[in-house]
Amino acid sequence: MRKISLKLAAISLAVIVAVVICFHLIVVSGIIPYTIVWGGRLENRSQMLIFEGVSIAVNGFILWLTAQRANWLSARLSPKLVSLLFWALAILFMLNTVGNLLAKASLETYLFTPLTFISALLCIRLALKDQERAKPLATNTSR
């Protein structure tokens, strides 16, 4: 997993999340019908606005968290908290992958299943940053 550099993982996840946010904004605008998202289970426009609003907010949080891990922001969270949140996101993305496989809408199955699976792997990579072994300090044996 560490063969993927932290920089590549952060940039890749940021791009995926930004594209997903754009997709959700297009759904809200009505260009893409809401019947093809959320597993084809949304019943009306007001329900869609709630679900899409939550999704945009969650994806905005993921983008912000990715910026935290990549040191793109000056305000810093605890590295251990960031790792914990990325582990939680990895689990969420894996569950979402299963949900996409079971979706009624084929767009979710064929397009978003690979995206959520890749996002889960990228979150795992970003979670592992602080769990890398520290190199032992050199000891001075001559006095």
Tab-separated table of C-alpha atoms in Angstrom:
chain	number	residue	atom	x	y	z
A	1	MET	CA	0.000	0.000	0.000
A	2	ARG	CA	2.881	2.354	0.696
A	3	LYS	CA	4.051	1.959	-2.901
A	4	ILE	CA	1.545	4.724	-3.599
A	5	SER	CA	3.180	7.957	-2.474
A	6	LEU	CA	1.357	10.142	0.018
A	7	LYS	CA	1.401	12.979	-2.523
A	8	LEU	CA	-0.120	10.815	-5.278
A	9	ALA	CA	-2.778	9.460	-2.903
A	10	ALA	CA	-3.735	12.962	-1.722
A	11	ILE	CA	-3.884	14.442	-5.222
A	12	SER	CA	-5.810	11.444	-6.571
A	13	LEU	CA	-8.376	11.524	-3.770
A	14	ALA	CA	-8.744	15.313	-4.059
A	15	VAL	CA	-9.413	15.036	-7.803
A	16	ILE	CA	-11.925	12.197	-7.356
A	17	VAL	CA	-13.778	14.070	-4.613
A	18	ALA	CA	-13.809	17.334	-6.600
A	19	VAL	CA	-15.265	15.511	-9.621
A	20	VAL	CA	-17.877	13.836	-7.399
A	21	ILE	CA	-18.860	17.233	-5.946
A	22	CYS	CA	-19.263	18.579	-9.499
A	23	PHE	CA	-21.382	15.535	-10.376
A	24	HIS	CA	-23.668	16.149	-7.389
A	25	LEU	CA	-24.002	19.832	-8.312
A	26	ILE	CA	-25.037	18.769	-11.822
A	27	VAL	CA	-27.654	16.449	-10.290
A	28	VAL	CA	-28.961	19.327	-8.137
A	29	SER	CA	-29.165	21.541	-11.243
A	30	GLY	CA	-31.367	18.926	-12.926
A	31	ILE	CA	-29.056	18.270	-15.884
A	32	ILE	CA	-28.639	14.693	-14.652
A	33	PRO	CA	-31.903	13.176	-13.359
A	34	TYR	CA	-31.936	12.332	-9.657
A	35	THR	CA	-33.511	8.971	-10.476
A	36	ILE	CA	-30.080	7.583	-11.404
A	37	VAL	CA	-28.393	8.389	-8.077
A	38	TRP	CA	-28.798	7.057	-4.540
A	39	GLY	CA	-29.499	3.584	-5.823
A	40	GLY	CA	-32.505	4.821	-7.806
A	41	ARG	CA	-34.455	5.079	-4.539
A	42	LEU	CA	-35.159	8.844	-4.339
A	43	GLU	CA	-38.864	9.614	-4.638
A	44	ASN	CA	-39.000	13.396	-5.153
A	45	ARG	CA	-36.965	16.574	-5.662
A	46	SER	CA	-37.024	17.669	-2.012
A	47	GLN	CA	-35.664	14.286	-0.941
A	48	MET	CA	-32.966	14.634	-3.608
A	49	LEU	CA	-31.961	18.100	-2.354
A	50	ILE	CA	-31.479	16.768	1.180
A	51	PHE	CA	-29.448	13.740	0.081
A	52	GLU	CA	-27.366	15.732	-2.405
A	53	GLY	CA	-26.743	18.492	0.158
A	54	VAL	CA	-25.469	15.957	2.681
A	55	SER	CA	-23.313	14.311	0.015
A	56	ILE	CA	-21.781	17.625	-1.067
A	57	ALA	CA	-21.050	18.506	2.579
A	58	VAL	CA	-19.462	15.099	3.294
A	59	ASN	CA	-17.352	15.297	0.144
A	60	GLY	CA	-16.305	18.835	1.087
A	61	PHE	CA	-15.177	17.464	4.461
A	62	ILE	CA	-13.199	14.694	2.723
A	63	LEU	CA	-11.523	17.302	0.520
A	64	TRP	CA	-10.659	19.392	3.592
A	65	LEU	CA	-9.330	16.330	5.447
A	66	THR	CA	-7.204	15.393	2.432
A	67	ALA	CA	-5.792	18.927	2.412
A	68	GLN	CA	-4.973	18.478	6.111
A	69	ARG	CA	-3.064	15.247	5.494
A	70	ALA	CA	-1.197	16.713	2.515
A	71	ASN	CA	-0.192	19.819	4.514
A	72	TRP	CA	-1.968	22.107	2.043
A	73	LEU	CA	-3.507	24.055	4.945
A	74	SER	CA	-1.819	26.021	7.705
A	75	ALA	CA	-4.416	25.101	10.360
A	76	ARG	CA	-3.573	21.605	11.567
A	77	LEU	CA	-5.516	18.799	13.200
A	78	SER	CA	-3.885	16.101	15.276
A	79	PRO	CA	-2.203	13.604	12.894
A	80	LYS	CA	-3.667	10.707	14.901
A	81	LEU	CA	-7.179	12.149	14.535
A	82	VAL	CA	-6.638	12.586	10.784
A	83	SER	CA	-5.524	8.938	10.526
A	84	LEU	CA	-8.553	7.773	12.511
A	85	LEU	CA	-10.882	9.764	10.255
A	86	PHE	CA	-9.273	8.283	7.129
A	87	TRP	CA	-9.774	4.761	8.538
A	88	ALA	CA	-13.447	5.607	9.126
A	89	LEU	CA	-13.709	6.949	5.571
A	90	ALA	CA	-12.086	3.795	4.184
A	91	ILE	CA	-14.781	1.710	5.900
A	92	LEU	CA	-17.484	4.081	4.652
A	93	PHE	CA	-16.173	3.854	1.071
A	94	MET	CA	-16.054	0.045	1.255
A	95	LEU	CA	-19.671	-0.048	2.452
A	96	ASN	CA	-20.568	2.404	-0.311
A	97	THR	CA	-18.875	0.106	-2.830
A	98	VAL	CA	-21.152	-2.737	-1.719
A	99	GLY	CA	-24.155	-0.408	-1.954
A	100	ASN	CA	-23.172	0.609	-5.484
A	101	LEU	CA	-22.954	-3.043	-6.498
A	102	LEU	CA	-26.539	-3.485	-5.289
A	103	ALA	CA	-27.859	-0.266	-6.872
A	104	LYS	CA	-30.844	-0.295	-9.208
A	105	ALA	CA	-29.185	2.300	-11.452
A	106	SER	CA	-26.491	0.876	-13.724
A	107	LEU	CA	-24.541	4.186	-13.690
A	108	GLU	CA	-23.866	3.721	-9.992
A	109	THR	CA	-22.856	0.115	-10.481
A	110	TYR	CA	-20.500	0.638	-13.398
A	111	LEU	CA	-19.121	4.132	-12.725
A	112	PHE	CA	-19.203	4.648	-8.981
A	113	THR	CA	-18.280	1.150	-7.793
A	114	PRO	CA	-14.689	1.496	-9.069
A	115	LEU	CA	-14.496	5.097	-7.799
A	116	THR	CA	-15.578	4.205	-4.276
A	117	PHE	CA	-13.261	1.187	-4.204
A	118	ILE	CA	-10.285	3.295	-5.358
A	119	SER	CA	-11.263	5.981	-2.839
A	120	ALA	CA	-11.244	3.362	-0.064
A	121	LEU	CA	-7.723	2.285	-1.036
A	122	LEU	CA	-6.535	5.904	-1.168
A	123	CYS	CA	-8.036	6.563	2.277
A	124	ILE	CA	-6.199	3.530	3.654
A	125	ARG	CA	-2.950	4.897	2.219
A	126	LEU	CA	-3.589	8.318	3.749
A	127	ALA	CA	-4.473	6.684	7.089
A	128	LEU	CA	-1.165	4.797	7.131
A	129	LYS	CA	0.971	7.943	7.050
A	130	ASP	CA	1.451	8.175	10.805
A	131	GLN	CA	1.863	4.463	11.319
A	132	GLU	CA	5.140	4.252	9.444
A	133	ARG	CA	7.957	3.135	11.707
A	134	ALA	CA	10.186	5.867	12.989
A	135	LYS	CA	13.859	5.322	12.326
A	136	PRO	CA	15.846	4.720	15.505
A	137	LEU	CA	17.930	7.612	16.703
A	138	ALA	CA	21.669	7.252	16.308
A	139	THR	CA	23.423	6.818	19.630
A	140	ASN	CA	26.747	8.336	20.374
A	141	THR	CA	28.911	5.623	21.969
A	142	SER	CA	32.086	7.698	22.169
A	143	ARG	CA	32.385	10.030	25.137
